[in-house]
């Protein structure tokens, strides 16, 4: 409504301005500077309890004191000093005390003298934005805490492979400080042997799919050592979709690799011990079939060295007459030591094991308190085992092993000891069987009166020597010896005296022969001696020594023998050789006895 002269009345003008300002969606109000009173407020401001004639701090903070006394920034104070428009963030509080965040745009209204009389405020509610920003900040903070506290490493590289960002775990993993690591490229911390593989993974997986499958590689630490890792790499794009870098999640798998290595070693050890035990179980049938003691000893030594993977092994048997241990067979020892070594019961160390009957396992001879002696230079390691050979609580001998071949584990283990004990236990029974067999065989091939070999053994051995002589074309002779006038000696002094004479003469003949020569009782008072690698002249010399030794025997009366010597020809057999030798003996008897005759 206007006046007739067309001029608006002041109140009408103010109402029109009020309507315009009420149309502003954000709170808009004017504050009187001296007394903090609101002199004007639009509709949006009034909704926030900012009304005309109210105190601004009472309306915006529900406080009895101005902003400055609450420790808050105050637009009035800022504009009073600067006299310039200002934009700032300001917090209001509702009646419940909840904060509301506003972006304040404040403008000063100056008096003619330049003093700020009033300020005009436009308040834009940014509470939601502030809460969202705070939420983002908190989320980022939590992410950063997780990122830095993670035990796994994170590393960001650009498309040229230069390290852009990393967390503390990655830094610790490589041993660099933060500044050092950012100067490095990804290939600088990757051993060369992994470059081609990783390049292929990036090309075929990361660039093609946007990510890689988990894969393993190594990183090169600052000190030059390598750390095994497991990682997955993701491709990063810009807003325009252009690849800008790669982000990798990295996990140190050193502990896992160590466990895998130990597990692998354990599996290999189990497989090895399984194989050893299978071999031990399989040797029993083979061992039981060996009747020759020497062959049995060699078999035990061979199997022990193979199964236990050792370089030295010796088997010692107890001599019940001297109560000493002697080496019956060995591997890795010199011949002189084998032939000269004799250890009495109770003497270190084999003698102690033989005396106690308890196995001995030593890891370090120099550290073992019960031994405490310097290791001999000829031995490669300080660990050894000695196991007694027991049969029905009776000491038979011992087995000694040393110098394990394994460089990774040079010491013998408890499993090694159990394996050796099992082998020795089987060997004890086999040794008893071989000894019994040898005794039975000896009884079957020996003469019960004189103890020398009998006719059966003579014919068997003579055939073997004839065959050997034919094969190697070597000399070979046979002696046939007959006691002169033995029937008369028997008739005069009786059969017991005759038996004694037979024993003494057999002993004389045996003592005048070599170890390779074989003496046998042929029949009654006749003896034969097989002389391998002996020609006719050498055989005559041996026969002469026998005749002289028998003539020197102190008997009931003087005793002599006649000896026939036969030499093996390359075309004769056992019958021919015996016949020739018997003819030579007959010739010696016919020519007066007590003499030697030869037949070539």
XYZ file of C-alpha atoms in Angstrom:
600
model
C 0.000 0.000 0.000
C 1.563 3.347 -1.013
C 0.706 6.943 -0.379
C -0.796 9.137 -3.027
C 2.522 10.904 -3.702
C 3.988 7.481 -4.528
C 6.409 7.364 -1.617
C 6.636 4.284 0.661
C 6.322 4.769 4.300
C 9.406 3.641 6.387
C 7.538 0.824 8.026
C 6.384 -0.458 4.645
C 9.923 -0.300 3.332
C 11.213 -2.224 6.356
C 8.538 -4.899 5.945
C 9.520 -5.324 2.320
C 13.177 -5.695 3.292
C 12.181 -8.185 5.960
C 10.394 -10.315 3.382
C 13.418 -10.279 1.101
C 15.832 -11.234 3.883
C 13.449 -13.891 5.209
C 13.726 -15.514 1.813
C 17.453 -16.196 2.412
C 17.702 -19.880 3.357
C 20.717 -19.415 5.656
C 20.528 -17.599 9.019
C 21.082 -13.830 8.496
C 21.235 -11.374 11.351
C 22.731 -8.085 12.522
C 24.472 -7.678 15.861
C 24.906 -4.393 17.721
C 28.613 -4.276 18.645
C 28.589 -2.461 21.970
C 26.012 -4.661 23.701
C 26.033 -7.900 21.598
C 22.279 -7.501 20.950
C 20.693 -8.859 17.798
C 18.932 -5.959 16.063
C 17.763 -7.905 13.064
C 17.209 -11.599 12.277
C 15.674 -13.381 9.297
C 13.341 -16.345 9.427
C 16.154 -18.933 9.234
C 17.965 -17.211 12.123
C 14.835 -17.095 14.225
C 14.448 -20.874 13.775
C 17.803 -21.162 15.505
C 16.552 -19.028 18.415
C 18.371 -15.914 17.158
C 15.725 -13.232 17.684
C 15.682 -9.465 17.732
C 16.896 -7.906 21.010
C 18.450 -11.223 22.236
C 22.114 -11.446 23.098
C 24.028 -13.186 20.306
C 26.035 -15.478 22.607
C 22.925 -16.391 24.583
C 21.221 -17.427 21.366
C 24.155 -19.196 19.669
C 25.872 -20.739 22.688
C 23.208 -20.688 25.365
C 25.880 -19.082 27.449
C 25.917 -16.181 29.883
C 29.279 -14.928 28.646
C 30.597 -13.919 25.182
C 32.587 -16.239 22.889
C 35.968 -14.961 24.017
C 35.270 -16.089 27.591
C 34.451 -19.571 26.253
C 37.761 -19.738 24.385
C 36.027 -19.465 21.005
C 36.831 -17.125 18.119
C 34.457 -14.147 18.095
C 33.481 -12.445 14.802
C 32.676 -9.181 16.659
C 36.192 -8.940 18.119
C 37.825 -9.819 14.798
C 35.852 -7.208 12.817
C 36.303 -4.563 15.520
C 40.056 -4.881 15.059
C 40.296 -5.468 11.305
C 37.207 -3.539 10.147
C 37.280 -5.937 7.182
C 34.878 -8.673 6.114
C 35.889 -12.102 7.357
C 34.921 -15.747 6.783
C 35.519 -18.259 9.511
C 34.263 -21.462 10.977
C 32.251 -21.043 14.126
C 30.610 -23.486 16.454
C 27.154 -22.977 17.997
C 25.531 -25.135 20.650
C 21.863 -26.010 20.896
C 19.897 -26.267 24.104
C 21.049 -29.872 24.558
C 24.672 -28.778 24.300
C 25.248 -30.494 20.956
C 27.643 -28.646 18.650
C 26.470 -27.153 15.360
C 29.081 -25.996 12.890
C 28.588 -22.877 10.749
C 30.620 -21.099 8.146
C 30.290 -17.445 9.186
C 30.554 -14.620 6.665
C 30.744 -11.374 8.693
C 30.648 -7.785 7.391
C 31.299 -4.608 9.435
C 28.871 -1.604 9.461
C 30.928 1.499 10.244
C 29.953 4.801 11.836
C 30.992 8.071 10.285
C 34.096 8.084 12.421
C 35.126 4.647 11.179
C 34.154 2.747 14.318
C 32.402 -0.600 13.838
C 28.868 -0.071 15.035
C 27.207 -3.284 13.912
C 28.157 -6.468 12.073
C 26.099 -8.365 9.544
C 26.374 -12.143 9.742
C 25.410 -14.816 7.258
C 25.715 -18.299 8.842
C 25.840 -21.378 6.613
C 25.197 -24.645 8.475
C 28.114 -26.997 7.697
C 27.437 -29.444 10.529
C 26.867 -32.419 8.215
C 29.940 -31.576 6.177
C 31.951 -31.125 9.357
C 30.765 -34.433 10.747
C 31.617 -36.126 7.453
C 35.025 -34.488 7.383
C 35.625 -35.506 10.972
C 34.517 -39.030 10.146
C 36.934 -39.073 7.212
C 39.724 -37.766 9.405
C 38.990 -40.349 12.071
C 38.772 -43.078 9.460
C 42.042 -41.960 7.929
C 43.598 -41.807 11.376
C 42.425 -45.316 12.174
C 43.628 -46.506 8.773
C 47.001 -44.834 9.335
C 47.272 -46.476 12.757
C 46.438 -49.851 11.272
C 48.738 -49.160 8.339
C 51.669 -48.275 10.556
C 50.933 -50.855 13.273
C 50.535 -53.704 10.798
C 53.106 -56.478 11.000
C 52.814 -56.763 7.226
C 54.553 -54.354 4.913
C 52.909 -51.972 2.466
C 54.764 -50.245 -0.322
C 53.570 -47.898 -3.061
C 55.655 -47.446 -6.228
C 55.041 -45.323 -9.301
C 54.960 -46.812 -12.781
C 58.726 -46.384 -13.033
C 59.181 -48.551 -9.924
C 60.281 -45.712 -7.619
C 59.146 -46.164 -4.015
C 56.618 -43.440 -3.125
C 55.240 -44.570 0.191
C 55.762 -47.381 2.680
C 54.822 -48.301 6.213
C 57.081 -48.955 9.182
C 56.895 -52.739 8.810
C 58.268 -52.569 5.257
C 61.016 -50.230 6.408
C 61.987 -52.586 9.254
C 61.839 -55.535 6.896
C 64.540 -53.999 4.694
C 66.578 -52.287 7.404
C 66.604 -48.810 5.829
C 65.418 -45.547 7.362
C 62.513 -43.687 5.772
C 64.646 -41.208 3.830
C 66.932 -43.916 2.447
C 64.115 -46.121 1.275
C 62.369 -43.373 -0.704
C 65.529 -42.904 -2.771
C 65.378 -46.510 -3.939
C 63.674 -48.170 -6.830
C 61.783 -51.425 -6.467
C 64.464 -53.314 -8.410
C 67.157 -51.902 -6.094
C 65.681 -53.924 -3.238
C 64.933 -57.035 -5.322
C 67.703 -59.580 -6.069
C 68.475 -59.885 -9.784
C 67.347 -63.517 -9.928
C 63.736 -62.373 -9.302
C 63.613 -59.555 -11.895
C 62.401 -61.613 -14.869
C 59.780 -63.480 -12.834
C 58.361 -60.307 -11.309
C 58.346 -58.531 -14.660
C 56.305 -61.390 -16.095
C 53.831 -61.264 -13.170
C 53.354 -57.503 -13.604
C 52.804 -57.812 -17.355
C 50.539 -60.876 -17.321
C 48.591 -60.292 -14.105
C 48.829 -56.776 -12.644
C 48.559 -54.851 -15.921
C 46.058 -57.295 -17.451
C 43.808 -57.983 -14.442
C 44.554 -55.099 -12.117
C 46.078 -57.335 -9.475
C 48.360 -60.345 -9.035
C 47.906 -63.645 -7.337
C 49.941 -64.209 -4.197
C 53.515 -64.973 -5.150
C 56.842 -65.437 -3.391
C 60.122 -63.636 -3.916
C 62.944 -62.118 -1.871
C 63.860 -58.590 -0.879
C 67.433 -57.431 -0.521
C 68.130 -55.933 2.891
C 70.473 -53.030 3.532
C 73.041 -55.404 5.081
C 73.079 -57.506 1.884
C 71.059 -60.425 3.243
C 67.808 -61.610 1.678
C 64.403 -61.839 3.318
C 61.806 -64.196 1.784
C 58.384 -62.577 1.327
C 54.914 -63.316 0.052
C 53.127 -60.464 -1.695
C 50.206 -59.391 -3.827
C 50.297 -56.297 -6.045
C 47.395 -54.025 -7.097
C 47.322 -51.497 -9.925
C 46.341 -47.894 -9.050
C 44.578 -45.592 -11.536
C 44.067 -41.837 -11.726
C 40.584 -40.326 -11.986
C 41.012 -40.436 -15.735
C 41.716 -44.192 -15.569
C 45.419 -43.949 -16.306
C 47.707 -46.337 -14.318
C 49.707 -44.242 -11.857
C 51.350 -46.798 -9.626
C 51.268 -50.175 -7.886
C 50.431 -50.919 -4.304
C 51.858 -54.123 -2.782
C 50.956 -55.972 0.374
C 54.125 -57.695 1.640
C 54.451 -60.403 4.308
C 57.736 -61.604 5.763
C 57.702 -65.412 5.504
C 61.153 -66.041 7.001
C 59.678 -67.933 9.932
C 57.446 -69.987 7.646
C 60.366 -70.776 5.348
C 62.451 -71.799 8.339
C 59.662 -74.071 9.570
C 59.234 -75.491 6.053
C 62.975 -76.126 5.862
C 62.973 -77.847 9.260
C 59.913 -79.863 8.248
C 61.609 -80.835 4.999
C 64.743 -81.858 6.892
C 62.607 -83.836 9.337
C 60.775 -85.573 6.494
C 64.096 -86.403 4.847
C 65.411 -87.684 8.171
C 62.310 -89.829 8.689
C 62.627 -91.194 5.154
C 66.322 -91.894 5.750
C 65.704 -93.615 9.076
C 62.824 -95.595 7.522
C 65.159 -96.772 4.772
C 67.818 -97.665 7.332
C 65.363 -99.655 9.434
C 64.096 -101.472 6.341
C 67.673 -102.368 5.441
C 68.299 -103.575 8.994
C 65.225 -105.803 8.863
C 66.237 -107.170 5.478
C 69.764 -108.196 6.516
C 68.626 -110.815 9.016
C 67.734 -113.537 6.435
C 70.974 -112.903 4.522
C 73.022 -112.923 7.719
C 71.430 -116.155 8.941
C 72.448 -117.919 5.717
C 76.191 -117.198 6.196
C 77.939 -120.105 7.900
C 81.526 -118.940 7.462
C 82.554 -116.735 10.391
C 84.987 -114.632 8.344
C 82.356 -113.979 5.718
C 79.835 -113.144 8.432
C 82.186 -110.602 10.041
C 82.765 -108.950 6.652
C 79.002 -108.870 6.033
C 78.290 -107.184 9.387
C 80.981 -104.539 8.772
C 79.791 -103.883 5.222
C 76.144 -103.445 6.251
C 76.990 -101.315 9.296
C 79.124 -98.897 7.275
C 76.506 -98.646 4.524
C 73.395 -98.224 6.686
C 74.989 -95.856 9.219
C 77.006 -94.039 6.507
C 80.319 -94.264 8.332
C 83.951 -94.542 7.298
C 85.342 -96.681 10.147
C 84.040 -99.894 11.603
C 85.669 -102.803 13.401
C 84.332 -106.033 14.870
C 86.277 -107.452 17.809
C 85.786 -110.940 19.279
C 86.728 -112.024 22.757
C 89.553 -114.573 23.091
C 88.426 -116.610 26.088
C 91.943 -117.979 26.663
C 93.631 -114.571 26.999
C 90.522 -112.578 28.006
C 91.394 -110.068 25.290
C 89.494 -108.464 22.430
C 91.087 -108.868 18.997
C 89.999 -107.326 15.703
C 88.421 -109.992 13.528
C 87.445 -107.623 10.705
C 87.574 -103.901 9.991
C 87.084 -101.114 7.467
C 88.983 -97.827 7.496
C 91.813 -99.094 9.741
C 95.389 -99.836 8.666
C 96.531 -103.470 8.590
C 99.201 -102.977 11.253
C 96.650 -101.678 13.755
C 94.308 -104.587 12.966
C 96.965 -107.265 13.549
C 98.580 -105.748 16.662
C 95.560 -104.464 18.621
C 94.646 -106.485 21.698
C 92.433 -104.930 24.386
C 91.925 -106.544 27.762
C 88.528 -106.584 29.454
C 87.940 -103.315 31.353
C 90.477 -101.273 29.369
C 89.239 -98.115 27.591
C 87.152 -97.959 25.632
C 86.073 -101.180 23.944
C 87.211 -103.162 26.988
C 84.942 -101.109 29.261
C 81.931 -101.762 27.028
C 82.819 -105.474 26.920
C 83.059 -105.553 30.718
C 79.812 -103.654 31.433
C 77.843 -105.035 28.504
C 76.315 -101.559 27.963
C 76.360 -99.683 24.612
C 78.327 -96.417 24.504
C 77.417 -93.321 22.457
C 79.800 -90.343 22.622
C 79.105 -87.047 20.819
C 82.421 -85.411 21.698
C 85.230 -87.477 23.198
C 86.999 -84.337 24.438
C 83.915 -83.054 26.268
C 82.766 -86.391 27.712
C 83.544 -86.186 31.438
C 83.920 -89.948 31.847
C 86.551 -90.006 29.065
C 87.987 -86.516 28.673
C 90.874 -87.272 26.340
C 92.187 -85.639 23.193
C 90.760 -86.958 19.958
C 93.269 -88.859 17.834
C 94.348 -87.042 14.678
C 93.538 -90.003 12.460
C 89.837 -89.687 13.342
C 87.793 -87.162 11.380
C 85.132 -86.620 14.064
C 84.917 -86.764 17.834
C 81.759 -88.868 17.910
C 81.684 -92.675 18.022
C 79.665 -95.690 19.175
C 80.628 -99.015 20.717
C 78.056 -101.796 21.054
C 78.656 -105.116 22.874
C 77.927 -108.418 21.141
C 76.051 -110.424 23.775
C 74.661 -113.921 23.467
C 72.568 -115.227 26.348
C 74.313 -112.817 28.758
C 77.665 -114.060 27.529
C 80.187 -111.568 26.138
C 81.145 -112.408 22.556
C 82.776 -109.160 21.393
C 82.117 -105.545 20.437
C 81.470 -103.466 17.311
C 83.124 -100.021 17.049
C 81.966 -97.319 14.587
C 83.233 -93.775 14.026
C 83.659 -90.986 11.439
C 80.110 -90.377 10.295
C 80.115 -89.147 6.702
C 77.358 -86.527 7.111
C 78.784 -83.005 7.332
C 75.456 -81.559 8.472
C 75.170 -83.993 11.382
C 78.616 -85.416 12.251
C 77.435 -86.677 15.639
C 75.789 -90.053 16.060
C 72.180 -89.953 17.273
C 70.090 -92.173 19.500
C 68.491 -93.634 16.360
C 71.962 -94.519 15.039
C 72.688 -96.349 18.290
C 69.414 -98.296 18.134
C 70.115 -99.284 14.526
C 73.607 -100.509 15.403
C 72.267 -102.399 18.443
C 69.710 -104.119 16.185
C 72.396 -105.109 13.667
C 74.680 -106.392 16.439
C 71.834 -108.305 18.097
C 71.159 -110.116 14.826
C 74.891 -110.632 14.325
C 75.243 -112.271 17.756
C 72.836 -115.042 16.800
C 74.473 -115.415 13.403
C 77.937 -115.618 15.002
C 76.708 -118.370 17.315
C 75.265 -120.270 14.360
C 78.480 -119.827 12.386
C 80.548 -120.989 15.355
C 78.348 -124.040 15.832
C 78.515 -124.771 12.131
C 82.290 -124.375 12.169
C 82.555 -126.750 15.120
C 80.336 -129.319 13.443
C 82.216 -128.936 10.194
C 85.510 -129.287 12.007
C 84.298 -132.474 13.647
C 83.252 -133.842 10.274
C 86.579 -133.068 8.602
C 89.037 -133.622 11.482
C 90.602 -136.726 12.913
C 89.281 -137.240 16.475
C 92.613 -138.650 17.749
C 95.178 -136.212 16.381
C 92.968 -133.136 15.757
C 94.349 -132.656 12.253
C 92.227 -132.951 9.120
C 90.935 -136.365 8.058
C 90.880 -138.244 4.766
C 87.555 -136.669 3.725
C 88.956 -133.158 4.008
C 92.172 -134.275 2.325
C 90.454 -135.489 -0.864
C 88.252 -132.381 -1.064
C 91.139 -129.995 -0.570
C 93.452 -131.927 -2.906
C 90.928 -131.598 -5.738
C 90.722 -127.810 -5.131
C 94.530 -127.408 -5.132
C 94.916 -129.505 -8.296
C 92.321 -127.336 -10.035
C 94.116 -124.183 -8.878
C 97.466 -125.515 -10.052
C 95.972 -126.255 -13.468
C 94.475 -122.739 -13.650
C 97.571 -120.798 -12.591
C 100.235 -123.277 -13.769
C 102.039 -123.080 -10.431
C 104.107 -125.813 -8.703
C 102.382 -128.083 -6.253
C 103.625 -131.147 -4.233
C 102.193 -133.809 -2.009
C 103.998 -135.532 0.920
C 102.962 -138.974 2.101
C 104.480 -140.043 5.442
C 104.491 -143.456 7.120
C 105.776 -144.282 10.634
C 108.425 -147.000 10.370
C 107.740 -150.177 12.335
C 104.610 -148.705 13.923
C 102.975 -152.143 14.384
C 105.984 -153.298 16.409
C 105.786 -150.125 18.531
C 102.114 -150.767 19.141
C 102.640 -154.415 19.988
C 105.526 -153.624 22.356
C 104.166 -150.624 24.247
C 100.424 -150.981 23.737
C 97.806 -149.049 21.785
C 97.629 -146.064 24.214
C 101.345 -145.474 23.667
C 100.764 -145.861 19.945
C 98.004 -143.222 20.063
C 100.344 -140.833 21.901
C 102.985 -141.374 19.225
C 100.477 -140.606 16.477
C 99.524 -137.343 18.221
C 103.134 -136.274 18.678
C 104.155 -137.041 15.105
C 101.089 -135.186 13.714
C 102.092 -132.178 15.835
C 105.704 -132.331 14.559
C 104.538 -132.477 10.951
C 102.142 -129.535 11.458
C 104.807 -127.414 13.192
C 107.207 -127.862 10.263
C 104.655 -126.664 7.686
C 103.492 -123.207 6.645
C 100.048 -121.783 7.453
C 98.929 -122.407 3.877
C 100.046 -126.046 3.966
C 97.513 -128.673 4.978
C 98.335 -131.837 6.965
C 95.843 -134.712 7.180
C 95.722 -138.222 8.644
C 95.527 -140.492 5.643
C 94.974 -143.875 7.271
C 96.311 -145.671 10.371
C 99.911 -144.482 10.793
C 100.019 -142.658 7.451
C 99.883 -138.850 7.050
C 99.730 -136.604 4.006
C 100.677 -132.944 3.560
C 99.497 -130.701 0.710
C 102.128 -128.077 -0.203
C 100.709 -125.381 -2.569
C 103.164 -123.293 -4.639
C 105.998 -125.706 -3.772
C 108.341 -127.410 -6.242
C 110.023 -130.823 -5.752
C 113.248 -129.442 -4.282
C 111.388 -127.276 -1.780
C 109.210 -130.243 -0.823
C 112.326 -132.407 -0.215
C 113.643 -129.694 2.143
C 110.383 -129.715 4.105
C 110.432 -133.530 4.262
C 114.032 -133.483 5.542
C 113.053 -131.083 8.381
C 110.192 -133.414 9.364
C 112.449 -136.496 9.418
C 115.078 -134.728 11.522
C 112.465 -133.412 13.991
C 110.903 -136.853 14.459
C 114.291 -138.486 15.022
C 114.841 -136.033 17.878
C 111.579 -136.968 19.597
C 112.000 -138.564 23.023
C 109.798 -141.639 22.823
C 109.820 -145.180 24.209
C 112.371 -145.886 21.518
C 113.846 -144.156 18.508
C 111.214 -143.484 15.901
C 111.690 -142.784 12.190
C 109.409 -142.077 9.273
C 109.580 -142.659 5.547
C 108.336 -139.920 3.222
C 107.283 -140.024 -0.395
C 107.161 -136.823 -2.383
C 104.965 -136.471 -5.463
C 104.899 -133.455 -7.785
C 101.752 -132.461 -9.616
C 101.979 -132.456 -13.400
C 99.758 -130.320 -15.563
C 97.831 -133.283 -16.892
C 97.403 -135.505 -13.810
C 94.419 -135.752 -11.494
C 94.025 -136.663 -7.827
C 94.347 -140.418 -8.471
C 97.548 -139.950 -10.481
C 99.158 -137.682 -7.829
C 98.262 -139.979 -4.910
C 99.514 -143.001 -6.868
C 102.847 -141.323 -7.701
C 103.339 -140.188 -4.105
C 102.419 -143.609 -2.730
C 104.957 -145.233 -5.087
C 107.616 -142.820 -3.829
C 106.756 -143.747 -0.224
C 106.929 -147.460 -1.085
C 110.341 -146.858 -2.654
C 111.550 -145.145 0.561
C 110.347 -148.094 2.650
C 111.978 -150.569 0.316
C 115.297 -148.747 0.377
C 115.624 -149.008 4.125
C 113.091 -146.635 5.757
C 113.786 -143.308 7.438
C 114.424 -141.660 4.122
C 112.815 -139.555 1.354
C 112.006 -140.630 -2.175
C 110.536 -138.516 -4.932
C 108.389 -139.175 -7.962
C 107.972 -136.559 -10.667
